[in-house]
Amino acid sequence: MGSVGAKEVPVLLSPEGLRVDGRRLDELRPLRIQAGPLHQADGSAFVEWGANKVMAAVYGPREVHPRHLQQNNKAVIQCKYNMAAFSVDERKRPGLDRRSQEISKVIAEAFESVVFAEEFPRTSIDIYIEVLQANAGTRCAGLVAASVALADAGIPMVDLLPAVAVGKVAGEIALDLKKEEDNFGEADLPMALVPQSGRLVLLQMEGHMTPEELSKALDLGVVGCKSIYEKMKGALRDRYTVEPSAAAEAA
Ligand code: ADP
């Protein structure tokens, strides 16, 4: 640990170019995705990404609540992102706050650009994201979980939405920031991508980057998203692939 003023600042990048948890700059944290763990929901997914643990559940298309949000030509997509009181080191005040409202809004908007909402007029597609353990990048983990949960619910979409936060740590562009890097780094840039077209449907930034750094960060994020995309498809394949022996038994 180094020290700046009263704050203890960890060494974010070693002379060998390794980060606080030993990763290289272009390395993701370990990611495990399970499709369909909840039986009551129409679709669900559980994501463990580094120390993040995030559950997503999807209901719908179903009746719209509150009713005045109903749209005659398409489904409304509603998202509720919530961080559990026990998800962070110091107990978080439970309930809605500005941050969770903002994250819910940007996630719903990201899905509006990929879900075929016109196929389900006068209905609602409801996405619930519960962060059980948080360690930076939870909006991206929530997006990944919700995306797999939507697919698990059979909601038609252009594509799955992989997401990752890229950032600037000790002057270098780094993929998938963890908590210390998010707290003490210079920038944090969460993004979500439609893999087939390369279109960004979520892009936010906290901190500062030069235009060259931004371009490098986006390139790194796209590579990260492609690898996350493969894991998302793998989770759905694991859930829906029927072993030949089981298929023969069912026949
Ligand atoms: P994201 O989780 O998408 O990176 P932020 O950048 O807002 O979103 O948050 C970074 C991290 O800071 C969170 O993942 C969590 O670990 C921590 N954090 C966020 N809000 C709180 C809070 N109210 N109390 C304690 N820690 C928090």
PDB file of N, CA and C and ligand atoms in Angstrom, residues 52 81 83 87-93 97 99 103 134-140 165 179 182-183 188 190 206, ligand 1:
ATOM      1  N   ASN A  52     -18.358 -10.057  -7.776  1.00  0.00           N
ATOM      2  CA  ASN A  52     -19.771  -9.676  -7.960  1.00  0.00           C
ATOM      3  C   ASN A  52     -20.646 -10.928  -8.003  1.00  0.00           C
ATOM      4  N   TYR A  81     -33.122  -2.325 -10.859  1.00  0.00           N
ATOM      5  CA  TYR A  81     -31.805  -2.756 -10.367  1.00  0.00           C
ATOM      6  C   TYR A  81     -31.755  -2.433  -8.882  1.00  0.00           C
ATOM      7  N   MET A  83     -29.373  -3.002  -5.168  1.00  0.00           N
ATOM      8  CA  MET A  83     -28.223  -3.553  -4.453  1.00  0.00           C
ATOM      9  C   MET A  83     -28.654  -3.921  -3.053  1.00  0.00           C
ATOM     10  N   SER A  87     -24.686  -6.194   0.334  1.00  0.00           N
ATOM     11  CA  SER A  87     -23.852  -6.451  -0.849  1.00  0.00           C
ATOM     12  C   SER A  87     -22.511  -5.732  -0.816  1.00  0.00           C
ATOM     13  N   VAL A  88     -22.358  -4.787   0.099  1.00  0.00           N
ATOM     14  CA  VAL A  88     -21.116  -4.002   0.159  1.00  0.00           C
ATOM     15  C   VAL A  88     -20.545  -4.051   1.574  1.00  0.00           C
ATOM     16  N   ASP A  89     -19.303  -3.585   1.746  1.00  0.00           N
ATOM     17  CA  ASP A  89     -18.613  -3.690   3.045  1.00  0.00           C
ATOM     18  C   ASP A  89     -19.381  -3.016   4.159  1.00  0.00           C
ATOM     19  N   GLU A  90     -19.730  -1.734   3.915  1.00  0.00           N
ATOM     20  CA  GLU A  90     -20.528  -1.047   4.926  1.00  0.00           C
ATOM     21  C   GLU A  90     -21.970  -1.145   4.484  1.00  0.00           C
ATOM     22  N   ARG A  91     -22.858  -1.529   5.388  1.00  0.00           N
ATOM     23  CA  ARG A  91     -24.241  -1.762   5.026  1.00  0.00           C
ATOM     24  C   ARG A  91     -24.793  -0.599   4.209  1.00  0.00           C
ATOM     25  N   LYS A  92     -25.361  -0.941   3.045  1.00  0.00           N
ATOM     26  CA  LYS A  92     -25.950   0.084   2.190  1.00  0.00           C
ATOM     27  C   LYS A  92     -27.380   0.332   2.644  1.00  0.00           C
ATOM     28  N   ARG A  93     -27.817   1.582   2.616  1.00  0.00           N
ATOM     29  CA  ARG A  93     -29.228   1.850   2.965  1.00  0.00           C
ATOM     30  C   ARG A  93     -30.117   1.156   1.962  1.00  0.00           C
ATOM     31  N   ASP A  97     -32.470   4.467  -4.600  1.00  0.00           N
ATOM     32  CA  ASP A  97     -31.738   5.719  -4.496  1.00  0.00           C
ATOM     33  C   ASP A  97     -31.475   6.204  -5.910  1.00  0.00           C
ATOM     34  N   ARG A  99     -28.770   6.415  -7.635  1.00  0.00           N
ATOM     35  CA  ARG A  99     -27.882   5.548  -8.416  1.00  0.00           C
ATOM     36  C   ARG A  99     -28.648   4.358  -8.992  1.00  0.00           C
ATOM     37  N   ILE A 103     -29.233   3.483 -12.944  1.00  0.00           N
ATOM     38  CA  ILE A 103     -28.791   2.214 -13.544  1.00  0.00           C
ATOM     39  C   ILE A 103     -29.988   1.468 -14.143  1.00  0.00           C
ATOM     40  N   ALA A 134     -21.290  -6.877  -4.284  1.00  0.00           N
ATOM     41  CA  ALA A 134     -20.854  -5.874  -5.262  1.00  0.00           C
ATOM     42  C   ALA A 134     -19.360  -5.627  -5.169  1.00  0.00           C
ATOM     43  N   ASN A 135     -18.712  -5.564  -6.338  1.00  0.00           N
ATOM     44  CA  ASN A 135     -17.291  -5.237  -6.373  1.00  0.00           C
ATOM     45  C   ASN A 135     -16.946  -4.519  -7.671  1.00  0.00           C
ATOM     46  N   ALA A 136     -17.704  -3.498  -7.988  1.00  0.00           N
ATOM     47  CA  ALA A 136     -17.522  -2.678  -9.212  1.00  0.00           C
ATOM     48  C   ALA A 136     -17.927  -3.446 -10.468  1.00  0.00           C
ATOM     49  N   GLY A 137     -18.540  -2.704 -11.386  1.00  0.00           N
ATOM     50  CA  GLY A 137     -18.996  -3.317 -12.632  1.00  0.00           C
ATOM     51  C   GLY A 137     -20.336  -4.013 -12.480  1.00  0.00           C
ATOM     52  N   THR A 138     -21.119  -3.624 -11.474  1.00  0.00           N
ATOM     53  CA  THR A 138     -22.371  -4.364 -11.244  1.00  0.00           C
ATOM     54  C   THR A 138     -23.430  -4.047 -12.298  1.00  0.00           C
ATOM     55  N   ARG A 139     -23.376  -2.836 -12.906  1.00  0.00           N
ATOM     56  CA  ARG A 139     -24.379  -2.563 -13.959  1.00  0.00           C
ATOM     57  C   ARG A 139     -24.094  -3.458 -15.161  1.00  0.00           C
ATOM     58  N   CYS A 140     -22.796  -3.719 -15.411  1.00  0.00           N
ATOM     59  CA  CYS A 140     -22.445  -4.592 -16.543  1.00  0.00           C
ATOM     60  C   CYS A 140     -22.804  -6.040 -16.215  1.00  0.00           C
ATOM     61  N   ALA A 165     -16.949  -2.912 -18.081  1.00  0.00           N
ATOM     62  CA  ALA A 165     -16.412  -1.570 -17.819  1.00  0.00           C
ATOM     63  C   ALA A 165     -14.915  -1.571 -18.116  1.00  0.00           C
ATOM     64  N   LYS A 179     -13.090  -3.198  -7.550  1.00  0.00           N
ATOM     65  CA  LYS A 179     -13.420  -2.095  -6.647  1.00  0.00           C
ATOM     66  C   LYS A 179     -12.276  -1.090  -6.415  1.00  0.00           C
ATOM     67  N   ASP A 182     -11.705   0.936  -9.454  1.00  0.00           N
ATOM     68  CA  ASP A 182     -12.812   1.873  -9.665  1.00  0.00           C
ATOM     69  C   ASP A 182     -12.666   3.062  -8.693  1.00  0.00           C
ATOM     70  N   ASN A 183     -12.300   2.767  -7.444  1.00  0.00           N
ATOM     71  CA  ASN A 183     -12.190   3.832  -6.435  1.00  0.00           C
ATOM     72  C   ASN A 183     -10.999   4.744  -6.669  1.00  0.00           C
ATOM     73  N   ASP A 188     -13.635   5.421 -15.478  1.00  0.00           N
ATOM     74  CA  ASP A 188     -14.451   4.192 -15.498  1.00  0.00           C
ATOM     75  C   ASP A 188     -15.448   4.360 -16.644  1.00  0.00           C
ATOM     76  N   PRO A 190     -18.256   2.146 -18.405  1.00  0.00           N
ATOM     77  CA  PRO A 190     -19.068   0.954 -18.688  1.00  0.00           C
ATOM     78  C   PRO A 190     -19.681   1.024 -20.087  1.00  0.00           C
ATOM     79  N   GLU A 206     -17.102   8.050 -16.207  1.00  0.00           N
ATOM     80  CA  GLU A 206     -16.784   8.831 -15.024  1.00  0.00           C
ATOM     81  C   GLU A 206     -15.280   9.044 -15.068  1.00  0.00           C
TER      82      GLU A 206
HETATM   83  P1  ADP B   1     -20.912  -0.208 -10.952  1.00  0.00           P
HETATM   84  O1  ADP B   1     -21.219  -1.216  -9.882  1.00  0.00           O
HETATM   85  O2  ADP B   1     -21.701  -0.442 -12.188  1.00  0.00           O
HETATM   86  O3  ADP B   1     -19.424  -0.109 -11.223  1.00  0.00           O
HETATM   87  P2  ADP B   1     -20.630   2.361  -9.600  1.00  0.00           P
HETATM   88  O4  ADP B   1     -19.446   2.820 -10.377  1.00  0.00           O
HETATM   89  O5  ADP B   1     -21.674   3.359  -9.223  1.00  0.00           O
HETATM   90  O6  ADP B   1     -21.409   1.202 -10.420  1.00  0.00           O
HETATM   91  O7  ADP B   1     -20.185   1.639  -8.276  1.00  0.00           O
HETATM   92  C1  ADP B   1     -18.945   0.984  -8.156  1.00  0.00           C
HETATM   93  C2  ADP B   1     -18.938   0.112  -6.929  1.00  0.00           C
HETATM   94  O8  ADP B   1     -19.013   0.912  -5.758  1.00  0.00           O
HETATM   95  C3  ADP B   1     -20.122  -0.835  -6.802  1.00  0.00           C
HETATM   96  O9  ADP B   1     -20.001  -1.997  -7.610  1.00  0.00           O
HETATM   97  C4  ADP B   1     -20.069  -1.157  -5.331  1.00  0.00           C
HETATM   98  O10 ADP B   1     -19.062  -2.116  -5.070  1.00  0.00           O
HETATM   99  C5  ADP B   1     -19.679   0.193  -4.731  1.00  0.00           C
HETATM  100  N1  ADP B   1     -20.866   0.935  -4.280  1.00  0.00           N
HETATM  101  C6  ADP B   1     -21.812   1.531  -5.039  1.00  0.00           C
HETATM  102  N2  ADP B   1     -22.764   2.098  -4.276  1.00  0.00           N
HETATM  103  C7  ADP B   1     -22.422   1.854  -2.993  1.00  0.00           C
HETATM  104  C8  ADP B   1     -22.999   2.170  -1.719  1.00  0.00           C
HETATM  105  N3  ADP B   1     -24.148   2.868  -1.612  1.00  0.00           N
HETATM  106  N4  ADP B   1     -22.368   1.741  -0.617  1.00  0.00           N
HETATM  107  C9  ADP B   1     -21.192   1.056  -0.686  1.00  0.00           C
HETATM  108  N5  ADP B   1     -20.604   0.731  -1.860  1.00  0.00           N
HETATM  109  C10 ADP B   1     -21.197   1.109  -2.994  1.00  0.00           C
END
